[in-house]
């Protein structure tokens, strides 16, 4: 893949590289040809400190030889390795390719270790100190930027240490989440609910489900409109992991608590994505990570640390 936005820059860089090398060659050639004015005693006529005279000797042969070898090396290098614009070079070497080869080699070395963990059920892996040390590092490198280094998440990014799951907390479901990613999608619902007042009423009904402070008159009015939400959140509001629809009765709020946050949710909906890891991580790594995540909410010792 070329990193240049247009062919011009490819030619510009390639041209600059080649012209510079050729210029070195010409410099050498011309300086060999040029006749410096020579005095009869083979000095240039420059004198310093009274009696230091500059001689006009030719460059030593070994030095000229090195110079030529350097120039030839530059041509050979440009032919073999990338350097002349977007010309890839005969070896097709890239830093990304070298990195990938090193990653593949490292993965091969740890393969037996992962094979051991993959043969164990998630519950057992989550109690293996070595596996959890690996899981912790994998989490820091791949997950902490979104879920936080303590895995407790933040607004929009779910807490992975509690027993509340959008998509299911069984080992299989967690593995599925990691492998193929998840797309949490709530459509804007205002039109289905009715007037802005109806929307506020439903919001108060939702607040009442978790026993959060609410206006009970509004909640009572909003209850009849909750049917629009039941397809995903369930008639009882306890959510549905198949849709990734959260439980609205547990007082755990992914997108903020209170009337405004809920009204905003109803009016605008939400698309929230957990990126798939299958192309980034190996199956073994996903197994260890799933065990790590499962352990956070299921193993007392791991959750307490
Ligand atoms: C770019 C941000 C991002 C990264 C990186 C990320 N996640 Fe997520 N993750 C999310 C979001 C956002 C959700 C919620 C998706 C939704 O709303 O349905 C999520 C959901 C999840 C869930 C499902 C939670 C539930 O309640 O069902 C698990 C498990 C999870 N992530 C684990 C991980 C692990 C392990 C990693 C590291 C390999 C990781 N995530 C990396 C953003 C991220
Ligand atoms: C098509 C399915 C669907 C429908 C219908 C739906 N929701 Fe949702 N809702 C979701 C999903 C999925 C999420 C989680 C979004 C995410 O992954 O971040 C969500 C999230 C929410 C949240 C945020 C919860 C939190 O923890 O912060 C609230 C509040 C909510 N919905 C209320 C409603 C109300 C009220 C209605 C009816 C007016 C409704 N939803 C209708 C699918 C739906």
Short mmCIF file of N, CA, C and O in Angstrom, two decimals, residues 126-180:
data_model
loop_
_atom_site.label_atom_id
_atom_site.label_comp_id
_atom_site.label_asym_id
_atom_site.label_seq_id
_atom_site.Cartn_x
_atom_site.Cartn_y
_atom_site.Cartn_z
N UNK A 126 -9.99 -18.99 35.20
CA UNK A 126 -10.14 -17.75 35.98
C UNK A 126 -9.55 -17.90 37.38
O UNK A 126 -9.43 -16.91 38.10
N UNK A 127 -9.19 -19.13 37.78
CA UNK A 127 -8.56 -19.31 39.10
C UNK A 127 -7.08 -19.59 38.98
O UNK A 127 -6.39 -19.78 39.97
N UNK A 128 -6.57 -19.63 37.74
CA UNK A 128 -5.15 -19.93 37.52
C UNK A 128 -4.35 -18.62 37.58
O UNK A 128 -4.56 -17.72 36.75
N UNK A 129 -3.46 -18.50 38.56
CA UNK A 129 -2.77 -17.21 38.74
C UNK A 129 -1.96 -16.80 37.51
O UNK A 129 -1.95 -15.62 37.15
N UNK A 130 -1.33 -17.77 36.84
CA UNK A 130 -0.53 -17.42 35.66
C UNK A 130 -1.44 -16.90 34.54
O UNK A 130 -1.15 -15.87 33.91
N UNK A 131 -2.57 -17.58 34.33
CA UNK A 131 -3.50 -17.15 33.29
C UNK A 131 -4.05 -15.77 33.61
O UNK A 131 -4.20 -14.92 32.72
N UNK A 132 -4.33 -15.52 34.89
CA UNK A 132 -4.90 -14.22 35.25
C UNK A 132 -3.87 -13.10 35.13
O UNK A 132 -4.22 -11.95 34.83
N UNK A 133 -2.58 -13.43 35.35
CA UNK A 133 -1.54 -12.41 35.16
C UNK A 133 -1.47 -12.04 33.67
O UNK A 133 -1.34 -10.87 33.31
N UNK A 134 -1.59 -13.06 32.81
CA UNK A 134 -1.61 -12.80 31.36
C UNK A 134 -2.86 -12.02 30.99
O UNK A 134 -2.82 -11.04 30.25
N UNK A 135 -4.00 -12.45 31.56
CA UNK A 135 -5.28 -11.79 31.29
C UNK A 135 -5.23 -10.31 31.67
O UNK A 135 -5.71 -9.45 30.94
N UNK A 136 -4.61 -10.04 32.80
CA UNK A 136 -4.51 -8.67 33.28
C UNK A 136 -3.73 -7.81 32.28
O UNK A 136 -4.15 -6.70 31.94
N UNK A 137 -2.61 -8.35 31.77
CA UNK A 137 -1.81 -7.57 30.80
C UNK A 137 -2.57 -7.39 29.49
O UNK A 137 -2.55 -6.33 28.89
N UNK A 138 -3.23 -8.48 29.04
CA UNK A 138 -4.02 -8.37 27.80
C UNK A 138 -5.11 -7.31 27.97
O UNK A 138 -5.38 -6.52 27.06
N UNK A 139 -5.71 -7.30 29.14
CA UNK A 139 -6.78 -6.33 29.38
C UNK A 139 -6.24 -4.90 29.36
O UNK A 139 -6.84 -4.01 28.75
N UNK A 140 -5.09 -4.70 30.01
CA UNK A 140 -4.50 -3.35 30.04
C UNK A 140 -4.19 -2.87 28.62
O UNK A 140 -4.37 -1.71 28.30
N UNK A 141 -3.70 -3.78 27.78
CA UNK A 141 -3.28 -3.39 26.43
C UNK A 141 -4.43 -3.23 25.45
O UNK A 141 -4.32 -2.49 24.49
N UNK A 142 -5.52 -3.98 25.66
CA UNK A 142 -6.55 -4.03 24.63
C UNK A 142 -7.91 -3.51 25.06
O UNK A 142 -8.74 -3.21 24.21
N UNK A 143 -8.16 -3.42 26.33
CA UNK A 143 -9.52 -3.15 26.79
C UNK A 143 -9.60 -1.94 27.72
O UNK A 143 -10.63 -1.28 27.79
N UNK A 144 -8.51 -1.67 28.45
CA UNK A 144 -8.58 -0.66 29.51
C UNK A 144 -8.89 0.72 28.96
O UNK A 144 -9.50 1.54 29.65
N UNK A 145 -8.49 1.00 27.70
CA UNK A 145 -8.75 2.34 27.16
C UNK A 145 -10.23 2.65 27.12
O UNK A 145 -10.63 3.81 27.17
N UNK A 146 -11.07 1.63 27.03
CA UNK A 146 -12.52 1.87 27.03
C UNK A 146 -13.15 1.48 28.37
O UNK A 146 -13.98 2.21 28.90
N UNK A 147 -12.77 0.34 28.92
CA UNK A 147 -13.46 -0.14 30.12
C UNK A 147 -12.77 0.31 31.40
O UNK A 147 -13.25 -0.01 32.49
N UNK A 148 -11.66 1.01 31.29
CA UNK A 148 -10.95 1.47 32.48
C UNK A 148 -10.00 0.41 32.99
O UNK A 148 -10.23 -0.78 32.80
N UNK A 149 -8.89 0.84 33.65
CA UNK A 149 -7.89 -0.14 34.08
C UNK A 149 -8.45 -1.02 35.20
O UNK A 149 -7.94 -2.10 35.44
N UNK A 150 -9.50 -0.57 35.88
CA UNK A 150 -10.12 -1.42 36.90
C UNK A 150 -11.34 -2.15 36.34
O UNK A 150 -12.06 -2.80 37.09
N UNK A 151 -11.57 -2.03 35.04
CA UNK A 151 -12.68 -2.70 34.33
C UNK A 151 -14.04 -2.22 34.79
O UNK A 151 -15.05 -2.85 34.51
N UNK A 152 -14.07 -1.11 35.53
CA UNK A 152 -15.37 -0.64 36.02
C UNK A 152 -16.08 0.28 35.02
O UNK A 152 -17.17 0.79 35.30
N UNK A 153 -15.45 0.51 33.89
CA UNK A 153 -16.11 1.27 32.83
C UNK A 153 -16.35 2.72 33.17
O UNK A 153 -15.80 3.25 34.13
N UNK A 154 -17.16 3.37 32.34
CA UNK A 154 -17.56 4.75 32.58
C UNK A 154 -18.79 4.97 31.73
O UNK A 154 -19.30 4.03 31.12
N UNK A 155 -19.24 6.21 31.63
CA UNK A 155 -20.47 6.46 30.88
C UNK A 155 -20.36 5.93 29.45
O UNK A 155 -19.44 6.30 28.73
N UNK A 156 -21.28 5.05 29.07
CA UNK A 156 -21.25 4.47 27.72
C UNK A 156 -20.43 3.19 27.62
O UNK A 156 -20.59 2.43 26.68
N UNK A 157 -19.51 2.98 28.58
CA UNK A 157 -18.65 1.79 28.55
C UNK A 157 -18.97 0.94 29.77
O UNK A 157 -18.70 1.34 30.90
N UNK A 158 -19.54 -0.26 29.55
CA UNK A 158 -20.07 -0.99 30.69
C UNK A 158 -19.01 -1.43 31.71
O UNK A 158 -17.87 -1.71 31.36
N UNK A 159 -19.45 -1.44 32.96
CA UNK A 159 -18.69 -1.99 34.08
C UNK A 159 -18.67 -3.51 33.90
O UNK A 159 -19.71 -4.13 33.75
N UNK A 160 -17.47 -4.09 33.90
CA UNK A 160 -17.37 -5.54 33.68
C UNK A 160 -17.20 -6.30 35.00
O UNK A 160 -17.03 -7.51 35.00
N UNK A 161 -17.25 -5.59 36.12
CA UNK A 161 -17.01 -6.27 37.40
C UNK A 161 -18.31 -6.53 38.15
O UNK A 161 -18.28 -7.13 39.23
N UNK A 162 -19.44 -6.05 37.61
CA UNK A 162 -20.70 -6.29 38.32
C UNK A 162 -21.46 -7.44 37.67
O UNK A 162 -21.02 -8.01 36.68
N UNK A 163 -22.60 -7.77 38.22
CA UNK A 163 -23.36 -8.92 37.71
C UNK A 163 -24.39 -8.47 36.68
O UNK A 163 -25.26 -9.25 36.31
N UNK A 164 -24.30 -7.21 36.24
CA UNK A 164 -25.27 -6.68 35.27
C UNK A 164 -24.67 -6.80 33.87
O UNK A 164 -23.60 -6.25 33.59
N UNK A 165 -25.36 -7.53 32.99
CA UNK A 165 -24.84 -7.77 31.65
C UNK A 165 -25.82 -7.31 30.59
O UNK A 165 -27.01 -7.61 30.68
N UNK A 166 -25.30 -6.60 29.60
CA UNK A 166 -26.13 -6.22 28.45
C UNK A 166 -26.37 -7.44 27.56
O UNK A 166 -27.46 -7.66 27.07
N UNK A 167 -25.29 -8.20 27.34
CA UNK A 167 -25.34 -9.27 26.34
C UNK A 167 -25.18 -10.65 26.95
O UNK A 167 -24.98 -11.61 26.24
N UNK A 168 -25.23 -10.75 28.26
CA UNK A 168 -25.12 -12.04 28.90
C UNK A 168 -23.76 -12.25 29.54
O UNK A 168 -22.75 -11.88 28.95
N UNK A 169 -23.74 -12.83 30.73
CA UNK A 169 -22.49 -12.96 31.49
C UNK A 169 -21.98 -14.38 31.60
O UNK A 169 -21.04 -14.64 32.35
N UNK A 170 -22.55 -15.31 30.81
CA UNK A 170 -22.02 -16.68 30.85
C UNK A 170 -20.69 -16.69 30.11
O UNK A 170 -20.44 -15.82 29.26
N UNK A 171 -19.83 -17.68 30.40
CA UNK A 171 -18.55 -17.74 29.68
C UNK A 171 -18.74 -17.72 28.16
O UNK A 171 -18.00 -17.03 27.46
N UNK A 172 -19.76 -18.45 27.67
CA UNK A 172 -19.97 -18.52 26.22
C UNK A 172 -20.33 -17.14 25.66
O UNK A 172 -19.85 -16.73 24.61
N UNK A 173 -21.24 -16.44 26.39
CA UNK A 173 -21.69 -15.13 25.90
C UNK A 173 -20.54 -14.12 25.93
O UNK A 173 -20.41 -13.28 25.03
N UNK A 174 -19.73 -14.16 26.98
CA UNK A 174 -18.60 -13.22 27.06
C UNK A 174 -17.63 -13.49 25.90
O UNK A 174 -17.16 -12.56 25.24
N UNK A 175 -17.38 -14.76 25.65
CA UNK A 175 -16.49 -15.11 24.53
C UNK A 175 -17.05 -14.61 23.21
O UNK A 175 -16.33 -14.09 22.36
N UNK A 176 -18.36 -14.78 23.05
CA UNK A 176 -19.03 -14.32 21.83
C UNK A 176 -18.88 -12.81 21.70
O UNK A 176 -18.58 -12.28 20.61
N UNK A 177 -19.08 -12.10 22.81
CA UNK A 177 -18.93 -10.64 22.81
C UNK A 177 -17.54 -10.24 22.36
O UNK A 177 -17.38 -9.35 21.51
N UNK A 178 -16.52 -10.92 22.90
CA UNK A 178 -15.14 -10.54 22.57
C UNK A 178 -14.84 -10.89 21.11
O UNK A 178 -14.23 -10.10 20.39
N UNK A 179 -15.25 -12.07 20.68
CA UNK A 179 -14.87 -12.54 19.35
C UNK A 179 -15.50 -11.69 18.25
O UNK A 179 -14.82 -11.16 17.39
N UNK A 180 -16.84 -11.56 18.32
CA UNK A 180 -17.50 -10.90 17.19
C UNK A 180 -17.93 -9.47 17.47
O UNK A 180 -18.47 -8.80 16.59
#
